[in-house]
Amino acid sequence: MTTSTPLPLTQFVVKIHSRCDLACDHCYVYEHADRSWSSRPKVIADGILAKAAERIGEHAAAHRLPAVRVVLHGGEPLLAGPDRLRRAAEAFRAALPPGCALDLRIHTNGVLLNRAFCTLFAELDLKVGISLDGDKAANDRHRRFADGRSSHPQVLRAVALLNEPEFRHLFAGLLCTMDVENDPVAVYRALAELRPPAVDFLLPHATWDERPKRPAALGATPYADWLLTVHRLWEADGRPFAVRTFESVHRTLRGFSSLTESLGLEPSDLAVLETDGTFEQADSLKTAYDGAPATGLNVFAHSLDDLARHPGIAARQSGLAGLSEACRACSVVRSCGGGLYAHRFRSDDGGGSFDHPSVYCGDLMTFINGLAGSAGSAAVPPQGGQQPAPEPELLPGALTSSQLDELARGYGGAETVAALGRSQLALTRAMLAAAWDASGQGRPEAWALLSELDVEAPAAVDAVLAHPYARAWAARRLAGDLAVGLGPLASLAAAAAVRAGRGDAVAVPVRGGWLHLPTLGRIALPDGEAVVTGCADGFEVRAGDGTVRTALDEPLRRVRLAGGWTVALEDADPLRDCHDHPVADRLPDGELLDWTGALREAWELLGRDLPGYAEGIRTGLTTVTPLRPGPAGRDVSSAARQAYGAVGIARPATAPTLALLLAHEFQHVKLGAVLDLMDLYDRADTALYFAPWRPDPRPLEGLLQGTYAHLAVTEYWGTRTLAYDGLPGEAADRARAQFALWRRYTAEAVERLAESGALTGTGLRFADGMRATVSPWLALPLPAAAEHAADRARRERAGV
């Protein structure tokens, strides 16, 4: 990161009121080391609010942000009163540039929340998070009034209000601070009964100076044991609500991004504004020492770019390099991320620093390994063996019957798509093993290292093999393309060695002036061979001419999207050319910025226009590969069967088109994974079938793939039609005409599949699921003009 181009900040905690009506004894604001609250104004001034809104607006415009999140906080923000909350919401919304959405939230203890506040928040589209530590006994352990009275009844009334149909859409979730002396089963059940959309389970703030309590009777890792108990209940209940802590570990174990600052290596994008107009770092730093969050910056004299360049902010954006030596050498570091920054503080190290593991280090390792064990992992076969690939009939067990039905309807939530990802990872391993066995030659040290790391550092191997183009090499080898060589296997082993950081070395060929490390990037070197050594703080590459390199020339670029989801922009992997359109070269900086803005906006649109598809896309789509533009500006996109998790797209002119292409191509990705698990049609069928939208006949799989992809297309135009209900204008007319066209096309295609006589029993069940999705759309009335426009489009496509 350079001083001229800081990473943008996208989440802002604004302290509306600096006092509280409760006296929680575990509160980091009033009960921990920092005492700055006592000298600050109780209520933020309107002038500070206006300037803060201006700063956020200019920051969003400068970085082309499609959305920002503002959380009104305290103290207790409801003490600021409804008028000030209204002025705050209106100021932030008015200051944002066109195309930038505001995700506005308030976090409250719930004591003062009433119907009047909820009505106001519904008007302002302001979502509400509530602090609640569980059942009455658990909550009363810490969250009481100053006179000792329980706050539990008032909080339950607040949650009940948010669960009313009128206000349910405002309910953001519950925040529960753990106490290991509270019964985890009782806490979980009490929270689950409230039907929250999400729950965050937080470790109580602590440092090496003020350590967390560890009752001897509860063992060496009581916080891990507590969380694992809750996790088992959550899994047994079918994951009834989102839990960022659990989902982040599941994601990082598969090489994906974390959803929370307290886990993983994703850069922090958070800033805090206090009631006096000063900028601070994360609130949690108040637990370290007095003044720890201070930056010396304020909203009147400094921009948010100035704040993003602050050394304290930069330290929380530096990933692996910003961790202690012990953390960098740890096997779970990519999931743990060193833990929350504040929890690393220690004052007795010669001056006080955060260059330490988390005070919860043992708990985090036990917790992460516990979740990794529950997920299971198939090992790479040992070097030199003739061990066969897994039998295909073992793979269908990756999907339950209900998950198959969910996919048949075109959808697929987080767990369903995660199951597809696990099955694809197992298939990648099997294909790598088969390609290696078939070679009978080459680099045994690479295969041996990969096999060893799969036992000693399985998360590192999973992260590399889950990269979409890891399997492309094996597919080409098994198809008889020996020209691809065995070098890509050595590259996979080297990337896993770098991720594991144990000091393992492997020789990797350099071709075309580049040494490529899948999932990491590439290094410019003379052609020949170089030795890659993974070490605790990175890697060393030693070329044949004596050149030594310790940094990537062209790292894999990643785009962080709203909600913590990160997508790779893959413009360097030599095997990315498996798409059926030419791939683009390395993106110049200007084009990278355009892609970043377009992806961020497209993700916001997917959440709005295709909510039934968005969570599956977020779970399974890891990589976007830029393609070269099509002729005459034609939109170009592609999904490669042997590249699960990737879609190839030539960046279109508008973000809505990009959103539609992402959804369309990810449908192909999902269906390809289903077809790898089970037969939906007779593979011996050689007949050709016409798709309603194409002039040329295609094999049955082509018709099936097109139909499935167009479920998402139809729903996209359907949601746009509903959004424009009763409104005039060109955009509304186009949405209605497109919806009329694609609902008819897709329904006809489903019936053509069902009547083909080539579907298996499972395939007919799949067709029934697609039909069930299309049927309600057919019943939606549309203006005659939309139907006429659809008829014209059909005739034009048919050449009539």
Tab-separated table of C-alpha atoms in Angstrom, residues 3-406:
chain	number	residue	atom	x	y	z
A	3	THR	CA	0.646	6.756	0.803
A	4	SER	CA	-1.108	8.015	-2.317
A	5	THR	CA	-3.620	5.208	-2.761
A	6	PRO	CA	-4.928	3.974	0.613
A	7	LEU	CA	-7.419	1.159	0.790
A	8	PRO	CA	-10.863	2.738	1.060
A	9	LEU	CA	-12.860	2.712	4.274
A	10	THR	CA	-16.416	1.455	3.812
A	11	GLN	CA	-17.746	1.019	7.374
A	12	PHE	CA	-18.211	3.921	9.764
A	13	VAL	CA	-19.220	3.784	13.415
A	14	VAL	CA	-20.638	7.165	14.423
A	15	LYS	CA	-20.974	7.829	18.146
A	16	ILE	CA	-24.259	9.676	18.468
A	17	HIS	CA	-24.323	9.695	22.279
A	18	SER	CA	-21.408	8.975	24.593
A	19	ARG	CA	-23.314	7.932	27.733
A	20	CYS	CA	-25.418	4.856	28.510
A	21	ASP	CA	-28.486	4.003	30.590
A	22	LEU	CA	-27.067	0.617	31.597
A	23	ALA	CA	-23.993	-0.188	33.679
A	24	CYS	CA	-22.719	-3.369	32.009
A	25	ASP	CA	-19.598	-4.472	33.865
A	26	HIS	CA	-17.983	-5.941	30.717
A	27	CYS	CA	-18.337	-2.761	28.634
A	28	TYR	CA	-15.117	-1.787	26.849
A	29	VAL	CA	-16.180	1.898	26.656
A	30	TYR	CA	-16.627	2.601	30.380
A	31	GLU	CA	-15.089	-0.337	32.234
A	32	HIS	CA	-11.773	-0.939	30.446
A	33	ALA	CA	-8.472	0.939	30.131
A	34	ASP	CA	-9.500	3.903	27.951
A	35	ARG	CA	-11.144	6.811	29.809
A	36	SER	CA	-11.624	9.242	26.923
A	37	TRP	CA	-15.425	9.001	27.144
A	38	SER	CA	-15.473	11.090	30.319
A	39	SER	CA	-14.165	14.238	28.582
A	40	ARG	CA	-16.310	14.038	25.444
A	41	PRO	CA	-19.657	15.768	24.763
A	42	LYS	CA	-22.649	13.649	25.609
A	43	VAL	CA	-24.317	14.250	22.238
A	44	ILE	CA	-22.756	14.766	18.826
A	45	ALA	CA	-23.334	18.248	17.402
A	46	ASP	CA	-25.222	18.811	14.154
A	47	GLY	CA	-22.182	20.522	12.631
A	48	ILE	CA	-20.037	17.442	13.277
A	49	LEU	CA	-22.700	15.209	11.769
A	50	ALA	CA	-22.884	17.390	8.658
A	51	LYS	CA	-19.100	17.387	8.205
A	52	ALA	CA	-18.905	13.638	8.784
A	53	ALA	CA	-21.542	13.078	6.112
A	54	GLU	CA	-19.575	15.313	3.727
A	55	ARG	CA	-16.346	13.374	4.401
A	56	ILE	CA	-18.016	10.023	3.795
A	57	GLY	CA	-19.624	11.320	0.617
A	58	GLU	CA	-16.345	12.602	-0.835
A	59	HIS	CA	-14.574	9.358	0.127
A	60	ALA	CA	-17.291	7.278	-1.563
A	61	ALA	CA	-17.040	9.406	-4.713
A	62	ALA	CA	-13.238	9.308	-4.846
A	63	HIS	CA	-13.124	5.503	-4.497
A	64	ARG	CA	-16.277	4.811	-6.553
A	65	LEU	CA	-17.855	2.950	-3.659
A	66	PRO	CA	-21.223	1.367	-4.531
A	67	ALA	CA	-22.226	1.261	-0.859
A	68	VAL	CA	-21.115	2.309	2.595
A	69	ARG	CA	-22.301	1.152	5.990
A	70	VAL	CA	-22.900	3.672	8.766
A	71	VAL	CA	-23.655	2.382	12.275
A	72	LEU	CA	-25.105	4.840	14.790
A	73	HIS	CA	-23.559	3.846	18.088
A	74	GLY	CA	-22.759	4.960	21.619
A	75	GLY	CA	-22.878	4.736	24.569
A	76	GLU	CA	-26.545	4.242	23.945
A	77	PRO	CA	-27.559	5.972	20.692
A	78	LEU	CA	-31.301	6.062	21.488
A	79	LEU	CA	-30.502	8.597	24.222
A	80	ALA	CA	-29.806	11.083	21.413
A	81	GLY	CA	-33.546	11.187	20.716
A	82	PRO	CA	-35.577	10.759	17.537
A	83	ASP	CA	-34.972	14.230	16.091
A	84	ARG	CA	-31.190	13.935	16.124
A	85	LEU	CA	-31.334	10.391	14.761
A	86	ARG	CA	-33.512	11.626	11.896
A	87	ARG	CA	-31.093	14.465	11.118
A	88	ALA	CA	-28.175	12.053	11.160
A	89	ALA	CA	-29.850	9.602	8.786
A	90	GLU	CA	-30.920	12.326	6.371
A	91	ALA	CA	-27.462	13.925	6.375
A	92	PHE	CA	-25.630	10.701	5.555
A	93	ARG	CA	-28.079	9.708	2.835
A	94	ALA	CA	-28.043	13.129	1.176
A	95	ALA	CA	-24.237	13.343	1.123
A	96	LEU	CA	-23.592	10.143	-0.832
A	97	PRO	CA	-22.892	10.388	-4.567
A	98	PRO	CA	-25.321	8.934	-7.136
A	99	GLY	CA	-25.005	5.148	-7.343
A	100	CYS	CA	-23.707	4.745	-3.783
A	101	ALA	CA	-26.168	3.022	-1.450
A	102	LEU	CA	-26.358	3.658	2.293
A	103	ASP	CA	-26.580	0.667	4.630
A	104	LEU	CA	-27.705	2.517	7.759
A	105	ARG	CA	-27.848	0.733	11.117
A	106	ILE	CA	-28.152	1.470	14.795
A	107	HIS	CA	-26.822	-0.684	17.615
A	108	THR	CA	-28.691	-0.403	20.884
A	109	ASN	CA	-29.150	-2.166	24.190
A	110	GLY	CA	-32.877	-2.084	23.399
A	111	VAL	CA	-34.038	-0.641	26.704
A	112	LEU	CA	-35.573	2.494	25.168
A	113	LEU	CA	-36.728	0.973	21.884
A	114	ASN	CA	-40.454	1.548	21.419
A	115	ARG	CA	-43.008	1.674	18.626
A	116	ALA	CA	-42.325	5.341	17.880
A	117	PHE	CA	-38.633	4.638	17.330
A	118	CYS	CA	-39.440	1.623	15.140
A	119	THR	CA	-41.853	3.679	13.037
A	120	LEU	CA	-39.145	6.301	12.564
A	121	PHE	CA	-36.574	3.655	11.635
A	122	ALA	CA	-38.959	2.141	9.084
A	123	GLU	CA	-39.298	5.575	7.488
A	124	LEU	CA	-35.512	6.050	7.472
A	125	ASP	CA	-34.729	2.448	6.376
A	126	LEU	CA	-32.533	2.108	9.450
A	127	LYS	CA	-31.808	-1.455	10.588
A	128	VAL	CA	-31.541	-2.301	14.277
A	129	GLY	CA	-29.075	-4.548	16.107
A	130	ILE	CA	-29.682	-5.483	19.753
A	131	SER	CA	-27.214	-6.520	22.468
A	132	LEU	CA	-28.464	-9.559	24.375
A	133	ASP	CA	-26.319	-12.176	26.131
A	134	GLY	CA	-28.867	-15.002	26.223
A	135	ASP	CA	-31.488	-16.076	28.738
A	136	LYS	CA	-32.299	-13.944	31.810
A	137	ALA	CA	-29.622	-15.521	33.988
A	138	ALA	CA	-26.935	-15.058	31.338
A	139	ASN	CA	-27.963	-11.514	30.452
A	140	ASP	CA	-28.244	-10.419	34.090
A	141	ARG	CA	-24.704	-11.574	34.823
A	142	HIS	CA	-23.412	-8.382	33.173
A	143	ARG	CA	-26.154	-6.280	31.526
A	144	ARG	CA	-27.882	-4.488	34.437
A	145	PHE	CA	-28.946	-0.978	35.370
A	146	ALA	CA	-26.688	0.969	37.737
A	147	ASP	CA	-28.986	0.095	40.652
A	148	GLY	CA	-28.666	-3.619	39.880
A	149	ARG	CA	-32.045	-4.105	38.179
A	150	SER	CA	-32.347	-6.541	35.305
A	151	SER	CA	-32.589	-5.160	31.762
A	152	HIS	CA	-33.787	-8.475	30.316
A	153	PRO	CA	-37.568	-7.766	30.196
A	154	GLN	CA	-37.063	-4.475	28.353
A	155	VAL	CA	-34.744	-6.094	25.800
A	156	LEU	CA	-37.236	-8.905	25.134
A	157	ARG	CA	-39.944	-6.285	24.527
A	158	ALA	CA	-37.641	-4.574	22.039
A	159	VAL	CA	-36.968	-7.816	20.173
A	160	ALA	CA	-40.680	-8.629	20.139
A	161	LEU	CA	-41.335	-5.274	18.484
A	162	LEU	CA	-38.734	-5.991	15.807
A	163	ASN	CA	-40.336	-9.370	15.163
A	164	GLU	CA	-43.697	-7.809	14.363
A	165	PRO	CA	-44.425	-8.061	10.603
A	166	GLU	CA	-44.418	-4.274	10.281
A	167	PHE	CA	-40.840	-4.017	11.573
A	168	ARG	CA	-39.264	-7.432	10.927
A	169	HIS	CA	-37.327	-6.095	7.907
A	170	LEU	CA	-35.518	-3.709	10.278
A	171	PHE	CA	-34.183	-6.502	12.532
A	172	ALA	CA	-30.433	-6.785	11.819
A	173	GLY	CA	-29.677	-9.334	14.535
A	174	LEU	CA	-28.410	-9.905	18.065
A	175	LEU	CA	-24.969	-9.402	19.572
A	176	CYS	CA	-24.057	-11.820	22.365
A	177	THR	CA	-20.906	-11.377	24.443
A	178	MET	CA	-19.830	-14.786	25.687
A	179	ASP	CA	-19.293	-15.706	29.313
A	180	VAL	CA	-18.027	-19.248	29.783
A	181	GLU	CA	-19.872	-19.487	33.096
A	182	ASN	CA	-23.149	-19.133	31.203
A	183	ASP	CA	-24.667	-22.378	29.939
A	184	PRO	CA	-24.031	-22.389	26.143
A	185	VAL	CA	-27.077	-24.577	25.511
A	186	ALA	CA	-29.388	-22.252	27.444
A	187	VAL	CA	-27.898	-19.184	25.767
A	188	TYR	CA	-28.265	-20.666	22.282
A	189	ARG	CA	-31.837	-21.838	22.857
A	190	ALA	CA	-32.874	-18.474	24.335
A	191	LEU	CA	-31.483	-16.583	21.353
A	192	ALA	CA	-32.837	-19.025	18.767
A	193	GLU	CA	-36.349	-18.737	20.218
A	194	LEU	CA	-36.298	-15.047	19.306
A	195	ARG	CA	-35.945	-15.895	15.576
A	196	PRO	CA	-33.107	-13.445	14.876
A	197	PRO	CA	-31.822	-13.103	11.300
A	198	ALA	CA	-28.260	-13.179	12.636
A	199	VAL	CA	-26.331	-13.586	15.884
A	200	ASP	CA	-22.764	-12.487	16.553
A	201	PHE	CA	-21.035	-14.383	19.374
A	202	LEU	CA	-18.187	-12.204	20.646
A	203	LEU	CA	-15.256	-13.092	22.859
A	204	PRO	CA	-15.136	-10.740	25.856
A	205	HIS	CA	-12.466	-8.091	25.315
A	206	ALA	CA	-9.190	-8.921	27.046
A	207	THR	CA	-5.420	-8.485	26.643
A	208	TRP	CA	-2.291	-10.164	27.973
A	209	ASP	CA	-2.363	-7.541	30.750
A	210	GLU	CA	-6.045	-8.096	31.626
A	211	ARG	CA	-6.605	-11.731	30.766
A	212	PRO	CA	-9.987	-13.402	30.290
A	213	LYS	CA	-11.317	-15.493	33.123
A	214	ARG	CA	-10.605	-19.203	32.820
A	215	PRO	CA	-12.348	-21.209	35.563
A	216	ALA	CA	-10.188	-24.243	36.285
A	217	ALA	CA	-13.180	-26.574	36.187
A	218	LEU	CA	-13.849	-25.673	32.542
A	219	GLY	CA	-10.538	-26.867	31.118
A	220	ALA	CA	-7.737	-25.237	29.130
A	221	THR	CA	-9.848	-23.847	26.267
A	222	PRO	CA	-13.251	-22.944	27.732
A	223	TYR	CA	-14.096	-20.367	25.057
A	224	ALA	CA	-13.466	-22.844	22.259
A	225	ASP	CA	-15.507	-25.504	24.049
A	226	TRP	CA	-18.365	-23.021	24.569
A	227	LEU	CA	-18.395	-22.002	20.904
A	228	LEU	CA	-18.121	-25.587	19.659
A	229	THR	CA	-21.139	-26.543	21.765
A	230	VAL	CA	-23.155	-23.710	20.233
A	231	HIS	CA	-21.882	-24.636	16.774
A	232	ARG	CA	-23.093	-28.227	17.133
A	233	LEU	CA	-26.562	-27.014	18.141
A	234	TRP	CA	-26.605	-24.515	15.281
A	235	GLU	CA	-25.651	-27.207	12.755
A	236	ALA	CA	-28.192	-29.667	14.174
A	237	ASP	CA	-30.922	-27.015	13.802
A	238	GLY	CA	-30.009	-26.480	10.141
A	239	ARG	CA	-28.240	-23.139	10.665
A	240	PRO	CA	-31.448	-21.209	11.431
A	241	PHE	CA	-29.729	-17.812	11.433
A	242	ALA	CA	-26.437	-16.349	10.238
A	243	VAL	CA	-23.423	-16.504	12.574
A	244	ARG	CA	-20.445	-14.598	11.175
A	245	THR	CA	-17.948	-16.310	13.503
A	246	PHE	CA	-18.898	-19.794	12.318
A	247	GLU	CA	-19.372	-18.845	8.672
A	248	SER	CA	-16.028	-17.021	8.597
A	249	VAL	CA	-14.132	-20.084	9.798
A	250	HIS	CA	-15.952	-22.332	7.325
A	251	ARG	CA	-15.084	-19.881	4.527
A	252	THR	CA	-11.426	-19.325	5.432
A	253	LEU	CA	-10.831	-23.065	5.777
A	254	ARG	CA	-11.790	-23.286	2.086
A	255	GLY	CA	-9.528	-20.371	1.150
A	256	PHE	CA	-12.311	-17.762	0.969
A	257	SER	CA	-12.554	-14.421	2.757
A	258	SER	CA	-13.647	-13.882	6.351
A	259	LEU	CA	-16.819	-11.954	7.157
A	260	THR	CA	-15.496	-10.364	10.366
A	261	GLU	CA	-12.443	-8.369	11.441
A	262	SER	CA	-11.821	-10.745	14.345
A	263	LEU	CA	-10.889	-13.647	12.038
A	264	GLY	CA	-8.977	-14.084	8.792
A	265	LEU	CA	-6.458	-11.883	7.017
A	266	GLU	CA	-8.797	-9.515	5.194
A	267	PRO	CA	-7.846	-5.819	5.597
A	268	SER	CA	-9.905	-3.748	8.025
A	269	ASP	CA	-12.123	-1.100	6.414
A	270	LEU	CA	-13.578	0.403	9.610
A	271	ALA	CA	-13.372	3.916	11.086
A	272	VAL	CA	-14.932	5.423	14.219
A	273	LEU	CA	-16.137	9.008	14.757
A	274	GLU	CA	-16.532	10.173	18.350
A	275	THR	CA	-19.027	12.782	19.605
A	276	ASP	CA	-16.316	15.483	19.639
A	277	GLY	CA	-15.521	14.976	15.942
A	278	THR	CA	-12.281	13.042	16.430
A	279	PHE	CA	-11.509	9.975	14.350
A	280	GLU	CA	-10.557	6.807	16.176
A	281	GLN	CA	-9.541	3.301	15.270
A	282	ALA	CA	-11.634	0.267	16.182
A	283	ASP	CA	-13.556	0.670	19.452
A	284	SER	CA	-12.178	-2.618	20.739
A	285	LEU	CA	-8.765	-0.944	21.226
A	286	LYS	CA	-10.213	0.837	24.262
A	287	THR	CA	-9.509	-2.372	26.127
A	288	ALA	CA	-5.727	-2.132	25.545
A	289	TYR	CA	-4.617	1.098	27.240
A	290	ASP	CA	-5.824	4.653	27.777
A	291	GLY	CA	-5.682	6.467	24.442
A	292	ALA	CA	-5.065	3.339	22.348
A	293	PRO	CA	-7.726	4.114	19.690
A	294	ALA	CA	-6.658	7.754	19.250
A	295	THR	CA	-5.402	8.927	15.844
A	296	GLY	CA	-4.867	12.665	16.395
A	297	LEU	CA	-7.168	13.309	13.439
A	298	ASN	CA	-10.542	15.026	13.319
A	299	VAL	CA	-13.397	15.380	10.857
A	300	PHE	CA	-12.805	19.094	10.168
A	301	ALA	CA	-9.063	19.008	9.442
A	302	HIS	CA	-8.600	15.564	7.915
A	303	SER	CA	-10.102	13.489	5.105
A	304	LEU	CA	-10.923	9.800	5.318
A	305	ASP	CA	-7.954	9.124	3.033
A	306	ASP	CA	-5.796	10.773	5.725
A	307	LEU	CA	-7.351	8.436	8.268
A	308	ALA	CA	-6.838	5.387	6.029
A	309	ARG	CA	-3.107	6.207	5.881
A	310	HIS	CA	-2.790	6.326	9.690
A	311	PRO	CA	-0.221	3.709	10.856
A	312	GLY	CA	-2.737	2.131	13.212
A	313	ILE	CA	-5.278	1.642	10.422
A	314	ALA	CA	-2.555	0.404	8.060
A	315	ALA	CA	-1.425	-2.154	10.654
A	316	ARG	CA	-4.883	-3.736	10.518
A	317	GLN	CA	-4.749	-3.848	6.717
A	318	SER	CA	-1.375	-5.558	6.259
A	319	GLY	CA	-2.545	-9.179	6.419
A	320	LEU	CA	0.015	-11.875	7.213
A	321	ALA	CA	2.910	-9.408	7.246
A	322	GLY	CA	1.317	-7.530	10.147
A	323	LEU	CA	1.228	-10.549	12.475
A	324	SER	CA	3.730	-11.731	15.055
A	325	GLU	CA	6.352	-14.301	14.103
A	326	ALA	CA	4.531	-16.963	16.112
A	327	CYS	CA	1.277	-16.259	14.252
A	328	ARG	CA	2.898	-16.303	10.815
A	329	ALA	CA	4.233	-19.798	11.540
A	330	CYS	CA	0.895	-21.140	12.802
A	331	SER	CA	-1.068	-23.752	10.862
A	332	VAL	CA	-4.430	-21.981	11.327
A	333	VAL	CA	-3.282	-18.409	10.721
A	334	ARG	CA	-5.328	-17.928	7.560
A	335	SER	CA	-8.511	-18.666	9.482
A	336	CYS	CA	-7.497	-17.073	12.771
A	337	GLY	CA	-5.744	-14.023	11.336
A	338	GLY	CA	-4.080	-13.510	14.701
A	339	GLY	CA	-7.438	-12.884	16.326
A	340	LEU	CA	-8.859	-9.443	17.073
A	341	TYR	CA	-6.113	-6.809	17.004
A	342	ALA	CA	-6.914	-5.485	20.489
A	343	HIS	CA	-6.590	-8.947	22.020
A	344	ARG	CA	-2.885	-9.102	21.054
A	345	PHE	CA	-1.739	-6.236	23.297
A	346	ARG	CA	0.957	-6.800	25.902
A	347	SER	CA	2.684	-4.042	27.894
A	348	ASP	CA	5.608	-6.002	29.376
A	349	ASP	CA	7.497	-6.480	26.086
A	350	GLY	CA	9.728	-3.436	26.305
A	351	GLY	CA	7.212	-0.703	25.635
A	352	GLY	CA	3.894	-2.320	24.892
A	353	SER	CA	2.816	-3.590	21.471
A	354	PHE	CA	0.324	-5.684	19.520
A	355	ASP	CA	3.095	-7.890	18.063
A	356	HIS	CA	1.829	-10.993	19.871
A	357	PRO	CA	-0.667	-13.793	19.336
A	358	SER	CA	-4.162	-13.241	20.663
A	359	VAL	CA	-4.687	-13.803	24.367
A	360	TYR	CA	-7.288	-16.313	23.110
A	361	CYS	CA	-4.710	-18.121	20.948
A	362	GLY	CA	-5.300	-21.616	22.344
A	363	ASP	CA	-9.068	-21.232	22.187
A	364	LEU	CA	-8.964	-20.007	18.597
A	365	MET	CA	-6.771	-22.904	17.487
A	366	THR	CA	-9.002	-25.465	19.213
A	367	PHE	CA	-12.148	-23.843	17.824
A	368	ILE	CA	-10.864	-23.644	14.235
A	369	ASN	CA	-9.489	-27.181	14.278
A	370	GLY	CA	-12.808	-28.350	15.730
A	371	LEU	CA	-14.728	-26.836	12.854
A	372	ALA	CA	-12.183	-28.139	10.336
A	373	GLY	CA	-12.613	-31.640	11.736
A	374	SER	CA	-16.391	-31.433	11.537
A	375	ALA	CA	-16.201	-30.412	7.871
A	376	GLY	CA	-13.954	-33.313	6.920
A	377	SER	CA	-11.270	-33.374	4.248
A	378	ALA	CA	-10.292	-35.897	1.614
A	379	ALA	CA	-6.544	-36.395	1.461
A	380	VAL	CA	-4.349	-36.330	-1.635
A	381	PRO	CA	-3.134	-39.913	-2.270
A	382	PRO	CA	0.496	-40.516	-1.248
A	383	GLN	CA	3.325	-40.114	-3.742
A	384	GLY	CA	4.122	-42.931	-6.080
A	385	GLY	CA	0.905	-44.826	-5.567
A	386	GLN	CA	-1.480	-46.317	-8.050
A	387	GLN	CA	-4.344	-45.384	-5.747
A	388	PRO	CA	-7.458	-44.930	-7.905
A	389	ALA	CA	-9.693	-41.886	-7.895
A	390	PRO	CA	-12.815	-42.084	-5.685
A	391	GLU	CA	-15.600	-44.101	-7.260
A	392	PRO	CA	-18.240	-41.765	-8.758
A	393	GLU	CA	-21.057	-43.354	-6.794
A	394	LEU	CA	-19.528	-42.048	-3.566
A	395	LEU	CA	-19.995	-38.451	-4.659
A	396	PRO	CA	-23.807	-38.052	-4.714
A	397	GLY	CA	-23.810	-38.255	-0.920
A	398	ALA	CA	-22.519	-34.673	-1.000
A	399	LEU	CA	-26.108	-33.468	-1.561
A	400	THR	CA	-29.173	-34.187	0.502
A	401	SER	CA	-32.539	-34.715	-1.154
A	402	SER	CA	-33.740	-31.284	-0.044
A	403	GLN	CA	-30.588	-29.647	-1.368
A	404	LEU	CA	-31.103	-31.267	-4.760
A	405	ASP	CA	-34.666	-29.933	-4.834
A	406	GLU	CA	-33.407	-26.483	-3.843
